[in-house]
XYZ file of C-alpha atoms in Angstrom:
320
model
C 24.114 -6.459 72.210
C 21.019 -4.843 70.832
C 19.193 -5.019 67.493
C 20.655 -1.591 66.202
C 23.997 -2.040 67.819
C 24.601 -5.214 65.806
C 23.253 -3.638 62.356
C 24.895 -0.417 62.830
C 28.120 -1.840 63.240
C 28.570 -2.692 59.508
C 30.580 -1.057 56.894
C 30.200 2.771 56.819
C 28.641 3.036 53.327
C 26.402 -0.023 53.610
C 22.883 0.802 52.392
C 21.559 -1.278 55.177
C 23.393 0.726 57.867
C 22.155 3.797 56.502
C 18.693 2.973 56.445
C 19.033 1.637 59.929
C 20.621 5.054 61.162
C 17.449 6.783 59.889
C 15.363 4.547 61.748
C 17.414 4.855 64.625
C 17.184 8.791 64.562
C 13.291 8.531 64.399
C 13.047 5.900 67.241
C 15.605 7.888 69.758
C 17.052 11.201 68.591
C 14.773 13.618 70.599
C 16.117 16.570 68.603
C 15.085 14.883 65.262
C 11.879 13.889 66.398
C 11.346 17.248 67.617
C 11.868 18.659 64.219
C 8.951 16.610 62.944
C 6.525 18.150 64.823
C 4.060 20.721 63.238
C 3.939 24.275 64.055
C 2.815 25.584 66.374
C 3.201 22.653 68.537
C 7.009 22.247 67.840
C 7.469 25.983 69.377
C 5.144 25.255 72.404
C 7.394 22.053 73.257
C 10.844 23.922 72.729
C 9.312 26.391 75.436
C 8.186 23.909 78.021
C 10.369 22.799 80.815
C 12.185 19.483 80.301
C 11.723 17.298 83.421
C 11.542 13.710 84.494
C 8.543 14.446 86.754
C 6.175 17.179 86.353
C 6.610 19.751 88.959
C 3.674 19.565 91.727
C 2.606 16.338 90.337
C 1.179 13.874 92.893
C 0.111 10.217 92.973
C 1.583 7.158 91.269
C 4.145 8.275 88.268
C 2.442 7.375 85.205
C -0.404 5.545 86.397
C -2.375 8.549 87.303
C -3.556 11.736 85.646
C -2.147 13.785 88.383
C 1.272 12.582 87.653
C 1.681 11.891 84.027
C 4.769 11.074 81.859
C 6.441 13.901 80.235
C 7.612 13.384 76.652
C 8.069 14.907 73.588
C 5.306 14.536 71.150
C 3.392 11.618 69.683
C 6.631 10.062 68.442
C 8.215 10.607 71.837
C 5.180 8.739 73.379
C 6.042 5.735 71.204
C 9.693 5.861 72.009
C 9.161 5.923 75.909
C 6.317 3.266 76.296
C 8.423 0.956 73.687
C 11.456 1.246 75.908
C 9.641 0.525 79.206
C 10.220 -3.328 80.521
C 9.040 -4.951 83.645
C 11.392 -6.074 86.310
C 11.282 -9.745 84.606
C 12.300 -7.998 81.189
C 9.197 -8.261 79.360
C 8.118 -5.305 76.771
C 4.712 -3.841 76.200
C 2.215 -3.777 73.483
C 0.257 -0.662 73.725
C -2.401 1.780 72.006
C -3.996 5.252 72.782
C -7.151 4.829 74.111
C -8.136 8.874 74.060
C -7.378 11.892 75.860
C -8.201 13.681 79.220
C -7.699 17.350 78.329
C -4.228 17.423 77.249
C -3.083 14.066 78.741
C -3.013 11.128 76.376
C -4.173 7.909 77.947
C -2.534 4.514 76.911
C -3.442 1.090 77.389
C -0.608 -1.576 77.430
C -0.299 -5.105 77.823
C 2.876 -7.501 78.360
C 4.032 -9.479 75.495
C 3.024 -12.666 77.192
C -0.481 -11.076 77.886
C -0.069 -11.605 81.915
C -0.355 -8.117 82.925
C -2.401 -5.211 81.691
C -1.905 -1.521 82.652
C -3.031 2.355 81.910
C -0.510 4.873 81.602
C -0.934 8.684 81.385
C 1.178 10.651 79.272
C 1.907 14.411 78.763
C 3.487 15.017 75.342
C 4.027 18.539 75.505
C 7.774 18.702 76.793
C 11.223 18.807 75.049
C 12.389 15.193 75.878
C 11.185 12.019 77.310
C 11.320 11.354 81.176
C 14.186 9.387 82.421
C 12.003 7.811 85.058
C 10.021 4.584 84.824
C 6.896 3.819 86.572
C 6.909 1.720 89.543
C 7.531 -2.106 88.508
C 9.208 -1.029 85.244
C 12.664 -0.119 84.214
C 13.561 1.867 80.650
C 15.833 -0.109 78.358
C 19.282 1.443 77.822
C 19.046 0.573 73.993
C 16.767 2.061 71.662
C 13.625 -0.276 70.995
C 11.678 -0.580 67.769
C 7.969 0.687 68.199
C 5.526 -1.793 69.923
C 2.374 0.425 70.184
C 0.282 3.066 68.254
C -0.832 6.627 68.823
C -4.291 5.749 67.487
C -6.657 3.595 69.186
C -7.098 -0.166 68.292
C -10.672 -1.619 68.391
C -9.374 -5.262 69.069
C -6.414 -4.588 70.986
C -3.831 -6.299 70.783
C -5.232 -8.695 68.127
C -5.326 -6.132 65.484
C -1.523 -5.315 65.929
C -0.850 -6.602 62.509
C -3.698 -4.320 61.007
C -2.553 -1.553 62.848
C 1.211 -1.540 61.791
C 0.141 -1.831 58.270
C -2.006 1.306 58.364
C 0.873 3.232 59.723
C 2.611 5.702 57.353
C 5.497 4.401 55.462
C 8.259 6.078 57.386
C 6.944 4.879 60.831
C 6.196 1.071 59.827
C 9.756 0.528 59.465
C 10.291 1.412 62.934
C 8.166 -1.362 64.529
C 8.849 -4.606 65.837
C 8.648 -7.478 63.366
C 5.481 -9.302 63.311
C 6.781 -12.624 64.585
C 7.101 -10.988 68.188
C 3.471 -11.049 68.432
C 2.167 -13.806 65.997
C 2.280 -16.798 68.232
C 0.456 -14.889 71.244
C -2.194 -13.684 68.865
C -2.360 -17.110 67.258
C -2.803 -18.757 70.868
C -5.355 -15.992 71.975
C -3.102 -15.165 74.702
C -4.459 -11.650 75.636
C -7.566 -11.609 77.846
C -8.294 -8.604 79.873
C -8.696 -9.389 83.677
C -11.939 -8.145 85.288
C -9.710 -5.801 87.544
C -8.369 -4.246 84.584
C -11.679 -3.822 82.645
C -13.204 -2.107 85.779
C -10.151 0.525 85.528
C -10.477 0.819 81.985
C -14.401 1.861 82.239
C -13.406 4.451 84.964
C -10.831 5.703 82.934
C -12.953 5.886 79.843
C -15.778 7.756 81.760
C -13.277 10.392 82.314
C -12.022 10.595 78.762
C -12.751 14.103 76.795
C -12.032 12.713 73.426
C -11.325 9.447 71.865
C -11.340 8.383 68.157
C -12.694 5.022 67.722
C -13.028 2.904 64.601
C -15.850 0.577 64.661
C -15.197 -2.351 62.146
C -18.393 -4.295 63.365
C -20.955 -1.928 62.105
C -23.797 -3.399 60.221
C -24.720 -2.436 56.415
C -27.320 0.050 57.599
C -24.734 2.049 59.758
C -22.989 5.436 58.555
C -20.434 4.929 55.788
C -17.466 2.703 56.937
C -15.062 5.303 55.932
C -16.045 7.425 58.887
C -14.630 6.802 61.992
C -16.719 7.634 65.107
C -15.715 10.222 67.640
C -16.793 9.391 71.000
C -16.624 11.889 73.748
C -18.293 11.030 76.830
C -18.614 14.424 78.181
C -19.780 15.970 74.862
C -21.525 13.580 72.308
C -21.154 15.969 69.486
C -20.776 14.646 65.750
C -17.554 13.984 64.017
C -18.686 17.008 61.728
C -19.054 19.594 64.483
C -15.971 18.652 66.431
C -13.848 19.127 63.444
C -15.807 22.417 62.660
C -15.205 23.622 65.965
C -11.451 22.893 65.727
C -11.265 24.819 62.321
C -12.861 27.749 64.209
C -10.417 27.622 67.049
C -7.851 27.577 64.573
C -9.026 30.501 62.660
C -9.917 32.633 65.561
C -6.936 32.303 67.615
C -4.590 32.898 64.324
C -6.545 36.106 64.124
C -5.841 37.122 67.691
C -2.190 36.038 67.560
C -1.678 38.430 64.656
C -3.103 41.533 66.663
C -0.983 44.123 67.767
C -2.527 44.307 71.069
C -1.808 40.530 72.297
C 1.545 41.268 74.225
C 1.404 38.641 77.108
C 3.420 35.559 76.518
C 1.702 33.510 79.024
C -1.765 34.362 77.097
C 0.077 33.506 73.629
C 1.630 30.192 75.058
C -1.607 29.180 76.234
C -3.310 29.701 72.763
C -0.516 28.048 71.003
C -1.039 24.897 73.438
C -4.689 24.820 72.814
C -4.366 25.306 69.342
C -1.559 22.800 68.743
C -3.739 20.023 70.706
C -6.639 20.982 68.198
C -4.206 21.072 65.431
C -2.777 17.218 66.124
C -6.514 16.206 67.068
C -7.631 17.220 63.650
C -4.809 15.247 61.980
C -5.631 12.147 63.523
C -9.223 12.554 62.717
C -8.122 13.041 58.882
C -5.872 10.211 59.360
C -8.914 7.906 60.146
C -10.997 8.677 56.914
C -10.235 6.360 54.307
C -11.543 5.914 50.582
C -10.722 2.863 48.837
C -8.386 2.343 51.443
C -6.382 5.605 50.639
C -6.424 8.261 53.150
C -8.359 11.398 52.007
C -6.475 14.518 50.929
C -7.545 17.897 52.716
C -9.992 18.939 49.878
C -11.808 15.388 50.023
C -11.694 15.528 53.958
C -13.542 18.870 54.012
C -15.731 18.080 50.836
C -16.943 15.142 52.847
C -17.899 17.065 56.195
C -19.474 19.868 54.225
C -18.142 22.623 56.093
C -16.819 24.760 53.253
C -20.349 26.361 52.368
C -18.808 30.018 52.944
C -21.740 30.547 55.469
C -21.168 30.904 59.064
C -18.020 29.783 61.205
C -17.293 27.016 59.108
C -16.025 28.395 56.208
C -12.442 28.209 55.388
C -11.714 25.062 56.951
C -9.746 23.876 53.846
C -7.130 26.614 54.122
C -7.086 26.192 57.900
C -6.434 22.459 57.906
C -3.517 22.608 55.312
């Protein structure tokens, strides 16, 4: 019997059972997960085909960008990867290293540190795929989250730090720290050369990645600012976010125009807008001041994009 089955077998009005049911919905209920998505991302996902394998995909399922794993949003990514098990029954720790266009790229390692992987995931679908990559199975019981949608600079040794930095409503859905403490203390996680080579190749193809560099010296930029590394476009964080704000505003104006009648064009704009919006939210989450996440006004003030001149104006209202 799984973790949740044991807990949910208690009395109906038990407070612990009620709390576990809430976590269970977050971890496993795709309809509930989709309701948590911001618009227009939620609308886009609702109107996308539900599938186990994307039509026309080629290559190894999950292991190649040409055949990504379809799931429902960022929480769907956490749910799917947390339920993967090797054929020996071993679970995975994972983190998101970046994106190749609309595909998210995750690095993963078994709990024991014996095997490392790179997965490609497409989060723009209404449900999780029921298919597992070769060499894996999907657990029948829901599993507590064992990885992150953000980049971990010292993965997986910073698992404890990453869990503590997660939003409160997500933190309770994660595996107990005892699942990884012994391996971390024993320095069990070491990337083999073959995996490092593959990781370098994948990173060279990334179009965006949010990296927190905790090892910068005192002369570096403010430690509250993450570094956005785009190997195809080395723009500053400020310019990236300003561009996202501009897209948000401009596309919103087009969507309101009477002459826009093509559903295909509208869905494409919603898709791009949703991706930009989600990326902007993760950029904001990465900015901290006195260990607190900055609110929208502080964030925009920090970037200095509210001068009212040119295309950068209006960013505060756009990011709300």
